[in-house]
Structure formats: structure tokens, C-alpha cells
């Protein structure tokens, strides 16, 4: 099995299990409290960890482009504009 | 009382603005999938059977970054764990329904149609199961269709790195982080997450994919233990 099909199969099973799990054991899940807070926080902490790791592995070109993309994200909240600014910035910086 | 059909139709109509946003992410995911040398079939199968945008983007990005498939899978599943909370909060819609209807709406439950149906109920409308399924159906076709179109077009781009496209997903993750930021209470969890990744990578203790998983989980633990509701 290739990596891609392994990933498709694994993600499909894991994701469906999470969705069905909420329905089947939802009654026994705490609606507030620490567990709910941790689960709610997890997407944000994973994404920011990913960004941090990617920028650490890059150099000054990526740091500057990352800062410009972050400024665009805050100003516009637009995915398209943020990606365009990020791509254009890193392209130009790598040319220099 | 609304009939199932009209409830489905209104869910489908009302999700359209959100589905348009999903199409943008879908096209972007297609570009990423092409870098992972995925074709239309693999991309369509992933969208159909996984149907979770952020987790697909993160795990395929990890594959492209050279992580092992297992680390990529763990990162993606971790990102989806909170779907437990989404479906748990709407489980009363499913009571007494046949198993296939439960399976269907479980698969179609996402943040977008959940928020749509919850907002409609808050406004006093008597909608539930079929409203959610209608919204989910719109999102499903928007996501699967746009990711396949994206991968077919992107496969024609010859040298993505030379064009700076490899950086597109760092930019996309920065935007996703912006949309997930909920204010000051995220400061300590996110700070912890970044610090753990920084130490793990700087000390060469973990490879980048496991470092991000450890960082993300550490931040979530801080939110669970020290946060307040």
C-alpha cells in the first residue's frame, strides 16, 4: 500500500470514529471542563506548532514572507490574498 | 413542523456562502495534493471518505514535507479529535433514527453546517437533522469537486518550488491560525505549543512532524489544565 492510500484509509477511519464517537458516547462526555477545553484548543495549538516548525526550518526569506503573510491575514482574513502575498514575497526574496 | 424535504432544501441553500469559501480551500488543497503526486482518483477518494479540510491539508502537507505516513496520519487525526464535541452536541437530532441516517449525518458533520444549523435554531427555527444533512451535502460536493479540479489543474504546474508555491501552505496555515485564534485565553496554550516545537527542533530531539504533534498536544494540555470556561 502506498503512503497516500495508507493516509486516506487511516484518516477516514480515525475521522469517522471521532464523529460517530460523539454520537455514541456523547452522553458520557463532559460538556465543559478540562477535557472539552483541551479538545477545543487542539486545532489551534497544532496549526501554530506547524507554522512555528515550518518557519524554524526556513531562513530569513521565509521569516520575512511569513511576517508579510501574517500581516495580510490579520488585515484581510482572506485565504486567497494571504497565499498570494506569501508566494509573491518568498518568490521575490529568493530571487535577490 | 417542517417536512424533511423542505428542511433539506433550506439547509442546502443556506450553506452556499460557506460552501463558496470551502471551494477556495479545496482548490488550494488540490495544489498541495499534486505536490504529493496524488491524482484525481486519490484526491476524490480522500475528500469523499475523510471529508475534513484542515486535517487533509495538514496531513498531506506533512507527506510533502517528507514525514513518514504514520506521523502524517497522527497529525491529521489529532486535528479531527474535536469532532467528537461537534457530534456530541447535536446527538439529540439522531435519537430514534435508523442506523444509516446516523452514519450519514455523522460523516456529514462539519464545523460549517453545525454552525449554520445551530444559528438557525437559536433564531427560533424548528430545524434539525435534515437541515444539517442539507448543509453537509452542499459542503460535500463543494469540497470533493474543488479538490479534484484543483489537483487536475495543479498537476500541470512544472516546478512548484521555483514559483514559491511550496510557501503557499505556510501562508495558508498562518491564515487558518488567524481564524482559530479566540483571544487572550489562547495565549498560554499557543505560546507553550511554539516553545515546545522550538526546543524539540532546536535540540534535534524530534523530527518536525512529531515535534508539531508534541507541541500541539502540550498546548492543548495547558488549555485543559489551566484554562477557565
mmCIF file of N, CA, C and O in Angstrom, chain A:
data_model
loop_
_atom_site.group_PDB
_atom_site.id
_atom_site.type_symbol
_atom_site.label_atom_id
_atom_site.label_comp_id
_atom_site.label_asym_id
_atom_site.label_seq_id
_atom_site.Cartn_x
_atom_site.Cartn_y
_atom_site.Cartn_z
ATOM 1 N N UNK A 1 0.848 -1.194 0.000
ATOM 2 C CA UNK A 1 0.000 0.000 0.000
ATOM 3 C C UNK A 1 0.885 1.246 0.000
ATOM 4 O O UNK A 1 1.847 1.338 0.753
ATOM 5 N N UNK A 2 0.566 2.192 -0.846
ATOM 6 C CA UNK A 2 1.370 3.408 -0.883
ATOM 7 C C UNK A 2 1.052 4.276 0.332
ATOM 8 O O UNK A 2 0.041 4.107 1.005
ATOM 9 N N UNK A 3 1.955 5.254 0.584
ATOM 10 C CA UNK A 3 1.745 6.183 1.691
ATOM 11 C C UNK A 3 0.417 6.905 1.569
ATOM 12 O O UNK A 3 -0.282 7.118 2.553
ATOM 13 N N UNK A 4 0.076 7.291 0.331
ATOM 14 C CA UNK A 4 -1.140 8.078 0.137
ATOM 15 C C UNK A 4 -2.383 7.264 0.483
ATOM 16 O O UNK A 4 -3.270 7.740 1.199
ATOM 17 N N UNK A 5 -2.452 6.022 0.014
ATOM 18 C CA UNK A 5 -3.631 5.199 0.324
ATOM 19 C C UNK A 5 -3.684 4.840 1.796
ATOM 20 O O UNK A 5 -4.757 4.760 2.394
ATOM 21 N N UNK A 6 -2.521 4.637 2.402
ATOM 22 C CA UNK A 6 -2.477 4.408 3.849
ATOM 23 C C UNK A 6 -3.074 5.606 4.587
ATOM 24 O O UNK A 6 -3.878 5.468 5.511
ATOM 25 N N UNK A 7 -2.692 6.805 4.129
ATOM 26 C CA UNK A 7 -3.175 8.033 4.771
ATOM 27 C C UNK A 7 -4.683 8.196 4.573
ATOM 28 O O UNK A 7 -5.413 8.559 5.503
ATOM 29 N N UNK A 8 -5.164 7.927 3.350
ATOM 30 C CA UNK A 8 -6.595 8.047 3.076
ATOM 31 C C UNK A 8 -7.379 7.098 3.977
ATOM 32 O O UNK A 8 -8.340 7.491 4.644
ATOM 33 N N UNK A 9 -6.933 5.853 4.045
ATOM 34 C CA UNK A 9 -7.636 4.853 4.839
ATOM 35 C C UNK A 9 -7.598 5.214 6.333
ATOM 36 O O UNK A 9 -8.628 5.212 7.015
ATOM 37 N N UNK A 10 -6.412 5.563 6.807
ATOM 38 C CA UNK A 10 -6.260 5.876 8.234
ATOM 39 C C UNK A 10 -7.051 7.100 8.644
ATOM 40 O O UNK A 10 -7.729 7.113 9.684
ATOM 41 N N UNK A 11 -6.991 8.153 7.831
ATOM 42 C CA UNK A 11 -7.739 9.370 8.151
ATOM 43 C C UNK A 11 -9.238 9.114 8.102
ATOM 44 O O UNK A 11 -9.990 9.638 8.923
ATOM 45 N N UNK A 12 -9.678 8.315 7.119
ATOM 46 C CA UNK A 12 -11.105 8.028 7.003
ATOM 47 C C UNK A 12 -11.597 7.308 8.256
ATOM 48 O O UNK A 12 -12.620 7.677 8.847
ATOM 49 N N UNK A 13 -10.854 6.298 8.699
ATOM 50 C CA UNK A 13 -11.257 5.534 9.880
ATOM 51 C C UNK A 13 -11.208 6.419 11.132
ATOM 52 O O UNK A 13 -12.164 6.469 11.917
ATOM 53 N N UNK A 14 -10.105 7.144 11.308
ATOM 54 C CA UNK A 14 -9.942 7.966 12.508
ATOM 55 C C UNK A 14 -10.971 9.077 12.602
ATOM 56 O O UNK A 14 -11.532 9.353 13.671
ATOM 57 N N UNK A 15 -11.253 9.704 11.455
ATOM 58 C CA UNK A 15 -12.187 10.827 11.449
ATOM 59 C C UNK A 15 -13.615 10.344 11.682
ATOM 60 O O UNK A 15 -14.370 10.932 12.456
ATOM 61 N N UNK A 16 -13.974 9.242 11.017
ATOM 62 C CA UNK A 16 -15.335 8.730 11.199
ATOM 63 C C UNK A 16 -15.531 8.243 12.640
ATOM 64 O O UNK A 16 -16.603 8.431 13.233
ATOM 65 N N UNK A 17 -14.483 7.656 13.201
ATOM 66 C CA UNK A 17 -14.573 7.193 14.596
ATOM 67 C C UNK A 17 -14.833 8.373 15.533
ATOM 68 O O UNK A 17 -15.644 8.273 16.463
ATOM 69 N N UNK A 18 -14.168 9.498 15.275
ATOM 70 C CA UNK A 18 -14.379 10.674 16.131
ATOM 71 C C UNK A 18 -15.820 11.169 15.989
ATOM 72 O O UNK A 18 -16.494 11.484 16.974
ATOM 73 N N UNK A 19 -16.306 11.221 14.742
ATOM 74 C CA UNK A 19 -17.661 11.723 14.515
ATOM 75 C C UNK A 19 -18.712 10.805 15.131
ATOM 76 O O UNK A 19 -19.651 11.260 15.780
ATOM 77 N N UNK A 20 -18.551 9.495 14.904
ATOM 78 C CA UNK A 20 -19.520 8.549 15.442
ATOM 79 C C UNK A 20 -19.397 8.478 16.964
ATOM 80 O O UNK A 20 -20.392 8.346 17.673
ATOM 81 N N UNK A 21 -18.167 8.619 17.450
ATOM 82 C CA UNK A 21 -17.927 8.564 18.896
ATOM 83 C C UNK A 21 -18.714 9.618 19.646
ATOM 84 O O UNK A 21 -19.260 9.353 20.721
ATOM 85 N N UNK A 22 -18.791 10.818 19.085
ATOM 86 C CA UNK A 22 -19.537 11.886 19.735
ATOM 87 C C UNK A 22 -21.001 11.530 19.893
ATOM 88 O O UNK A 22 -21.630 11.850 20.902
ATOM 89 N N UNK A 23 -21.549 10.834 18.888
ATOM 90 C CA UNK A 23 -22.964 10.449 18.942
ATOM 91 C C UNK A 23 -23.167 9.312 19.946
ATOM 92 O O UNK A 23 -24.080 9.339 20.764
ATOM 93 N N UNK A 24 -22.272 8.313 19.892
ATOM 94 C CA UNK A 24 -22.473 7.110 20.708
ATOM 95 C C UNK A 24 -22.141 7.327 22.175
ATOM 96 O O UNK A 24 -22.850 6.846 23.054
ATOM 97 N N UNK A 25 -21.039 8.041 22.454
ATOM 98 C CA UNK A 25 -20.649 8.209 23.856
ATOM 99 C C UNK A 25 -20.830 9.644 24.325
ATOM 100 O O UNK A 25 -20.366 10.025 25.384
ATOM 101 N N UNK A 26 -21.518 10.455 23.498
ATOM 102 C CA UNK A 26 -21.679 11.877 23.811
ATOM 103 C C UNK A 26 -22.264 12.131 25.189
ATOM 104 O O UNK A 26 -21.872 13.084 25.866
ATOM 105 N N UNK A 27 -23.197 11.257 25.590
ATOM 106 C CA UNK A 27 -23.837 11.434 26.884
ATOM 107 C C UNK A 27 -22.844 11.410 28.031
ATOM 108 O O UNK A 27 -23.025 12.084 29.034
ATOM 109 N N UNK A 28 -21.813 10.588 27.854
ATOM 110 C CA UNK A 28 -20.855 10.422 28.949
ATOM 111 C C UNK A 28 -19.697 11.405 28.861
ATOM 112 O O UNK A 28 -18.816 11.411 29.702
ATOM 113 N N UNK A 29 -19.691 12.230 27.799
ATOM 114 C CA UNK A 29 -18.610 13.204 27.667
ATOM 115 C C UNK A 29 -18.935 14.459 28.469
ATOM 116 O O UNK A 29 -20.053 14.948 28.429
ATOM 117 N N UNK A 30 -17.958 14.981 29.179
ATOM 118 C CA UNK A 30 -18.192 16.245 29.864
ATOM 119 C C UNK A 30 -18.362 17.372 28.841
ATOM 120 O O UNK A 30 -17.584 17.477 27.903
ATOM 121 N N UNK A 31 -19.396 18.167 28.980
ATOM 122 C CA UNK A 31 -19.632 19.238 28.009
ATOM 123 C C UNK A 31 -18.740 20.447 28.267
ATOM 124 O O UNK A 31 -18.502 21.244 27.368
ATOM 125 N N UNK A 32 -18.298 20.598 29.501
ATOM 126 C CA UNK A 32 -17.365 21.701 29.783
ATOM 127 C C UNK A 32 -16.134 21.113 30.431
ATOM 128 O O UNK A 32 -15.857 19.930 30.289
ATOM 129 N N UNK A 33 -15.372 21.939 31.124
ATOM 130 C CA UNK A 33 -14.241 21.429 31.888
ATOM 131 C C UNK A 33 -13.007 21.187 31.053
ATOM 132 O O UNK A 33 -12.955 21.511 29.870
ATOM 133 N N UNK A 34 -12.011 20.602 31.686
ATOM 134 C CA UNK A 34 -10.680 20.484 31.107
ATOM 135 C C UNK A 34 -10.610 19.714 29.808
ATOM 136 O O UNK A 34 -9.966 20.148 28.857
ATOM 137 N N UNK A 35 -11.288 18.573 29.739
ATOM 138 C CA UNK A 35 -11.204 17.763 28.521
ATOM 139 C C UNK A 35 -11.769 18.513 27.320
ATOM 140 O O UNK A 35 -11.183 18.513 26.243
ATOM 141 N N UNK A 36 -12.936 19.141 27.526
ATOM 142 C CA UNK A 36 -13.552 19.883 26.427
ATOM 143 C C UNK A 36 -12.660 21.056 26.012
ATOM 144 O O UNK A 36 -12.498 21.326 24.824
ATOM 145 N N UNK A 37 -12.078 21.746 26.993
ATOM 146 C CA UNK A 37 -11.181 22.872 26.666
ATOM 147 C C UNK A 37 -9.976 22.398 25.872
ATOM 148 O O UNK A 37 -9.563 23.021 24.898
ATOM 149 N N UNK A 38 -9.400 21.272 26.303
ATOM 150 C CA UNK A 38 -8.209 20.754 25.616
ATOM 151 C C UNK A 38 -8.554 20.352 24.176
ATOM 152 O O UNK A 38 -7.827 20.687 23.237
ATOM 153 N N UNK A 39 -9.679 19.653 24.001
ATOM 154 C CA UNK A 39 -10.070 19.229 22.644
ATOM 155 C C UNK A 39 -10.356 20.440 21.757
ATOM 156 O O UNK A 39 -9.997 20.461 20.582
ATOM 157 N N UNK A 40 -10.992 21.456 22.337
ATOM 158 C CA UNK A 40 -11.292 22.655 21.564
ATOM 159 C C UNK A 40 -10.030 23.434 21.191
ATOM 160 O O UNK A 40 -9.981 24.089 20.159
ATOM 161 N N UNK A 41 -9.035 23.376 22.074
ATOM 162 C CA UNK A 41 -7.807 24.141 21.834
ATOM 163 C C UNK A 41 -6.894 23.433 20.828
ATOM 164 O O UNK A 41 -6.071 24.072 20.174
ATOM 165 N N UNK A 42 -7.053 22.112 20.695
ATOM 166 C CA UNK A 42 -6.091 21.300 19.924
ATOM 167 C C UNK A 42 -5.881 21.758 18.468
ATOM 168 O O UNK A 42 -4.731 21.862 18.027
ATOM 169 N N UNK A 43 -6.943 22.055 17.700
ATOM 170 C CA UNK A 43 -6.673 22.500 16.318
ATOM 171 C C UNK A 43 -5.771 23.728 16.268
ATOM 172 O O UNK A 43 -4.824 23.785 15.476
ATOM 173 N N UNK A 44 -6.040 24.717 17.098
ATOM 174 C CA UNK A 44 -5.238 25.944 17.098
ATOM 175 C C UNK A 44 -3.792 25.691 17.508
ATOM 176 O O UNK A 44 -2.862 26.182 16.869
ATOM 177 N N UNK A 45 -3.590 24.876 18.554
ATOM 178 C CA UNK A 45 -2.216 24.641 19.014
ATOM 179 C C UNK A 45 -1.443 23.792 17.998
ATOM 180 O O UNK A 45 -0.239 23.981 17.830
ATOM 181 N N UNK A 46 -2.138 22.893 17.293
ATOM 182 C CA UNK A 46 -1.452 22.101 16.255
ATOM 183 C C UNK A 46 -1.050 22.981 15.074
ATOM 184 O O UNK A 46 0.067 22.874 14.560
ATOM 185 N N UNK A 47 -1.964 23.864 14.652
ATOM 186 C CA UNK A 47 -1.667 24.705 13.490
ATOM 187 C C UNK A 47 -0.526 25.676 13.803
ATOM 188 O O UNK A 47 0.376 25.870 12.980
ATOM 189 N N UNK A 48 -0.553 26.272 14.995
ATOM 190 C CA UNK A 48 0.503 27.236 15.313
ATOM 191 C C UNK A 48 1.846 26.508 15.486
ATOM 192 O O UNK A 48 2.908 27.033 15.148
ATOM 193 N N UNK A 49 1.792 25.261 15.974
ATOM 194 C CA UNK A 49 3.010 24.453 16.078
ATOM 195 C C UNK A 49 3.569 24.164 14.683
ATOM 196 O O UNK A 49 4.787 24.201 14.455
ATOM 197 N N UNK A 50 2.669 23.901 13.748
ATOM 198 C CA UNK A 50 3.076 23.624 12.365
ATOM 199 C C UNK A 50 3.735 24.853 11.739
ATOM 200 O O UNK A 50 4.801 24.760 11.113
ATOM 201 N N UNK A 51 3.111 26.016 11.927
ATOM 202 C CA UNK A 51 3.673 27.257 11.387
ATOM 203 C C UNK A 51 5.047 27.511 11.997
ATOM 204 O O UNK A 51 6.014 27.824 11.290
ATOM 205 N N UNK A 52 5.149 27.352 13.316
ATOM 206 C CA UNK A 52 6.417 27.597 14.001
ATOM 207 C C UNK A 52 7.508 26.681 13.450
ATOM 208 O O UNK A 52 8.632 27.115 13.169
ATOM 209 N N UNK A 53 7.171 25.398 13.282
ATOM 210 C CA UNK A 53 8.147 24.436 12.767
ATOM 211 C C UNK A 53 8.593 24.765 11.353
ATOM 212 O O UNK A 53 9.780 24.717 11.029
ATOM 213 N N UNK A 54 7.633 25.124 10.508
ATOM 214 C CA UNK A 54 7.976 25.455 9.113
ATOM 215 C C UNK A 54 8.885 26.671 9.053
ATOM 216 O O UNK A 54 9.842 26.704 8.273
ATOM 217 N N UNK A 55 8.577 27.694 9.855
ATOM 218 C CA UNK A 55 9.392 28.913 9.820
ATOM 219 C C UNK A 55 10.777 28.653 10.394
ATOM 220 O O UNK A 55 11.776 29.191 9.906
ATOM 221 N N UNK A 56 10.858 27.802 11.433
ATOM 222 C CA UNK A 56 12.180 27.488 12.005
ATOM 223 C C UNK A 56 13.065 26.777 10.994
ATOM 224 O O UNK A 56 14.284 26.934 11.006
ATOM 225 N N UNK A 57 12.446 25.947 10.147
ATOM 226 C CA UNK A 57 13.245 25.206 9.165
ATOM 227 C C UNK A 57 13.634 26.063 7.971
ATOM 228 O O UNK A 57 14.484 25.679 7.189
ATOM 229 N N UNK A 58 12.951 27.214 7.812
ATOM 230 C CA UNK A 58 13.304 28.122 6.733
ATOM 231 C C UNK A 58 14.404 29.085 7.171
ATOM 232 O O UNK A 58 14.985 28.934 8.244
ATOM 233 N N UNK A 59 14.688 30.059 6.318
ATOM 234 C CA UNK A 59 15.680 31.076 6.644
ATOM 235 C C UNK A 59 15.046 32.448 6.627
ATOM 236 O O UNK A 59 13.818 32.566 6.661
ATOM 237 N N UNK A 60 15.875 33.505 6.557
ATOM 238 C CA UNK A 60 15.357 34.883 6.564
ATOM 239 C C UNK A 60 14.307 35.139 5.473
ATOM 240 O O UNK A 60 13.347 35.877 5.722
ATOM 241 N N UNK A 61 14.467 34.534 4.297
ATOM 242 C CA UNK A 61 13.460 34.727 3.235
ATOM 243 C C UNK A 61 12.075 34.317 3.733
ATOM 244 O O UNK A 61 11.084 35.035 3.572
ATOM 245 N N UNK A 62 12.011 33.132 4.338
ATOM 246 C CA UNK A 62 10.728 32.609 4.807
ATOM 247 C C UNK A 62 10.197 33.421 5.988
ATOM 248 O O UNK A 62 8.989 33.586 6.137
ATOM 249 N N UNK A 63 11.122 33.921 6.837
ATOM 250 C CA UNK A 63 10.652 34.688 8.006
ATOM 251 C C UNK A 63 9.986 35.986 7.559
ATOM 252 O O UNK A 63 8.945 36.371 8.072
ATOM 253 N N UNK A 64 10.648 36.669 6.602
ATOM 254 C CA UNK A 64 10.072 37.935 6.119
ATOM 255 C C UNK A 64 8.738 37.666 5.412
ATOM 256 O O UNK A 64 7.737 38.347 5.661
ATOM 257 N N UNK A 65 8.720 36.655 4.542
ATOM 258 C CA UNK A 65 7.486 36.325 3.826
ATOM 259 C C UNK A 65 6.389 35.917 4.813
ATOM 260 O O UNK A 65 5.224 36.271 4.633
ATOM 261 N N UNK A 66 6.776 35.193 5.873
ATOM 262 C CA UNK A 66 5.810 34.786 6.889
ATOM 263 C C UNK A 66 5.222 35.987 7.608
ATOM 264 O O UNK A 66 4.010 36.045 7.870
ATOM 265 N N UNK A 67 6.079 36.965 7.915
ATOM 266 C CA UNK A 67 5.590 38.171 8.596
ATOM 267 C C UNK A 67 4.622 38.931 7.693
ATOM 268 O O UNK A 67 3.581 39.416 8.150
ATOM 269 N N UNK A 68 4.943 39.020 6.393
ATOM 270 C CA UNK A 68 4.049 39.715 5.456
ATOM 271 C C UNK A 68 2.720 38.966 5.319
ATOM 272 O O UNK A 68 1.643 39.577 5.282
ATOM 273 N N UNK A 69 2.797 37.632 5.267
ATOM 274 C CA UNK A 69 1.567 36.842 5.166
ATOM 275 C C UNK A 69 0.723 37.013 6.429
ATOM 276 O O UNK A 69 -0.503 37.134 6.353
ATOM 277 N N UNK A 70 1.378 37.041 7.596
ATOM 278 C CA UNK A 70 0.645 37.217 8.855
ATOM 279 C C UNK A 70 -0.045 38.580 8.879
ATOM 280 O O UNK A 70 -1.206 38.696 9.288
ATOM 281 N N UNK A 71 0.661 39.613 8.422
ATOM 282 C CA UNK A 71 0.055 40.951 8.381
ATOM 283 C C UNK A 71 -1.168 40.947 7.465
ATOM 284 O O UNK A 71 -2.211 41.521 7.793
ATOM 285 N N UNK A 72 -1.051 40.252 6.322
ATOM 286 C CA UNK A 72 -2.185 40.170 5.389
ATOM 287 C C UNK A 72 -3.346 39.400 6.019
ATOM 288 O O UNK A 72 -4.510 39.790 5.881
ATOM 289 N N UNK A 73 -3.025 38.299 6.722
ATOM 290 C CA UNK A 73 -4.074 37.502 7.363
ATOM 291 C C UNK A 73 -4.833 38.342 8.384
ATOM 292 O O UNK A 73 -6.058 38.285 8.459
ATOM 293 N N UNK A 74 -4.103 39.137 9.169
ATOM 294 C CA UNK A 74 -4.759 39.956 10.187
ATOM 295 C C UNK A 74 -5.587 41.061 9.555
ATOM 296 O O UNK A 74 -6.683 41.364 10.004
ATOM 297 N N UNK A 75 -5.049 41.656 8.471
ATOM 298 C CA UNK A 75 -5.734 42.805 7.871
ATOM 299 C C UNK A 75 -6.963 42.373 7.068
ATOM 300 O O UNK A 75 -7.992 43.047 7.098
ATOM 301 N N UNK A 76 -6.865 41.252 6.354
ATOM 302 C CA UNK A 76 -7.929 40.928 5.385
ATOM 303 C C UNK A 76 -8.722 39.673 5.743
ATOM 304 O O UNK A 76 -9.840 39.510 5.265
ATOM 305 N N UNK A 77 -8.143 38.758 6.507
ATOM 306 C CA UNK A 77 -8.748 37.450 6.777
ATOM 307 C C UNK A 77 -9.091 36.699 5.496
ATOM 308 O O UNK A 77 -10.022 35.888 5.464
ATOM 309 N N UNK A 78 -8.380 37.001 4.422
ATOM 310 C CA UNK A 78 -8.650 36.357 3.139
ATOM 311 C C UNK A 78 -7.599 35.298 2.851
ATOM 312 O O UNK A 78 -6.398 35.583 2.869
ATOM 313 N N UNK A 79 -8.057 34.064 2.596
ATOM 314 C CA UNK A 79 -7.128 32.974 2.283
ATOM 315 C C UNK A 79 -6.385 33.259 0.989
ATOM 316 O O UNK A 79 -5.163 33.093 0.903
ATOM 317 N N UNK A 80 -7.121 33.704 -0.029
ATOM 318 C CA UNK A 80 -6.504 33.929 -1.340
ATOM 319 C C UNK A 80 -5.430 35.008 -1.254
ATOM 320 O O UNK A 80 -4.293 34.813 -1.717
ATOM 321 N N UNK A 81 -5.769 36.146 -0.634
ATOM 322 C CA UNK A 81 -4.787 37.235 -0.536
ATOM 323 C C UNK A 81 -3.575 36.818 0.290
ATOM 324 O O UNK A 81 -2.431 37.132 -0.065
ATOM 325 N N UNK A 82 -3.814 36.098 1.394
ATOM 326 C CA UNK A 82 -2.699 35.675 2.246
ATOM 327 C C UNK A 82 -1.753 34.750 1.485
ATOM 328 O O UNK A 82 -0.523 34.889 1.560
ATOM 329 N N UNK A 83 -2.319 33.822 0.717
ATOM 330 C CA UNK A 83 -1.477 32.906 -0.062
ATOM 331 C C UNK A 83 -0.725 33.654 -1.164
ATOM 332 O O UNK A 83 0.461 33.398 -1.396
ATOM 333 N N UNK A 84 -1.413 34.596 -1.831
ATOM 334 C CA UNK A 84 -0.760 35.348 -2.914
ATOM 335 C C UNK A 84 0.408 36.166 -2.363
ATOM 336 O O UNK A 84 1.519 36.150 -2.912
ATOM 337 N N UNK A 85 0.181 36.867 -1.240
ATOM 338 C CA UNK A 85 1.254 37.676 -0.646
ATOM 339 C C UNK A 85 2.413 36.779 -0.218
ATOM 340 O O UNK A 85 3.582 37.083 -0.469
ATOM 341 N N UNK A 86 2.105 35.642 0.397
ATOM 342 C CA UNK A 86 3.147 34.729 0.848
ATOM 343 C C UNK A 86 3.988 34.206 -0.312
ATOM 344 O O UNK A 86 5.221 34.213 -0.264
ATOM 345 N N UNK A 87 3.306 33.760 -1.363
ATOM 346 C CA UNK A 87 4.008 33.196 -2.526
ATOM 347 C C UNK A 87 4.847 34.277 -3.211
ATOM 348 O O UNK A 87 6.035 34.066 -3.516
ATOM 349 N N UNK A 88 4.240 35.442 -3.445
ATOM 350 C CA UNK A 88 4.953 36.511 -4.152
ATOM 351 C C UNK A 88 6.168 36.960 -3.345
ATOM 352 O O UNK A 88 7.259 37.144 -3.896
ATOM 353 N N UNK A 89 5.998 37.100 -2.015
ATOM 354 C CA UNK A 89 7.098 37.573 -1.177
ATOM 355 C C UNK A 89 8.261 36.583 -1.205
ATOM 356 O O UNK A 89 9.421 36.964 -1.394
ATOM 357 N N UNK A 90 7.954 35.293 -1.044
ATOM 358 C CA UNK A 90 9.046 34.313 -0.972
ATOM 359 C C UNK A 90 9.712 34.168 -2.348
ATOM 360 O O UNK A 90 10.936 33.985 -2.454
ATOM 361 N N UNK A 91 8.925 34.308 -3.409
ATOM 362 C CA UNK A 91 9.480 34.235 -4.766
ATOM 363 C C UNK A 91 10.477 35.376 -5.002
ATOM 364 O O UNK A 91 11.606 35.148 -5.456
ATOM 365 N N UNK A 92 10.056 36.598 -4.653
ATOM 366 C CA UNK A 92 10.923 37.757 -4.867
ATOM 367 C C UNK A 92 12.159 37.699 -3.964
ATOM 368 O O UNK A 92 13.276 37.978 -4.405
ATOM 369 N N UNK A 93 11.962 37.315 -2.715
ATOM 370 C CA UNK A 93 13.084 37.266 -1.777
ATOM 371 C C UNK A 93 14.125 36.229 -2.207
ATOM 372 O O UNK A 93 15.325 36.425 -2.029
ATOM 373 N N UNK A 94 13.658 35.117 -2.782
ATOM 374 C CA UNK A 94 14.606 34.078 -3.218
ATOM 375 C C UNK A 94 15.358 34.504 -4.466
ATOM 376 O O UNK A 94 16.439 33.976 -4.752
ATOM 377 N N UNK A 95 14.791 35.441 -5.226
ATOM 378 C CA UNK A 95 15.479 35.949 -6.415
ATOM 379 C C UNK A 95 16.671 36.825 -6.033
ATOM 380 O O UNK A 95 17.691 36.851 -6.710
ATOM 381 N N UNK A 96 16.493 37.568 -4.914
ATOM 382 C CA UNK A 96 17.523 38.537 -4.509
ATOM 383 C C UNK A 96 18.791 37.814 -4.095
ATOM 384 O O UNK A 96 18.751 36.889 -3.301
#
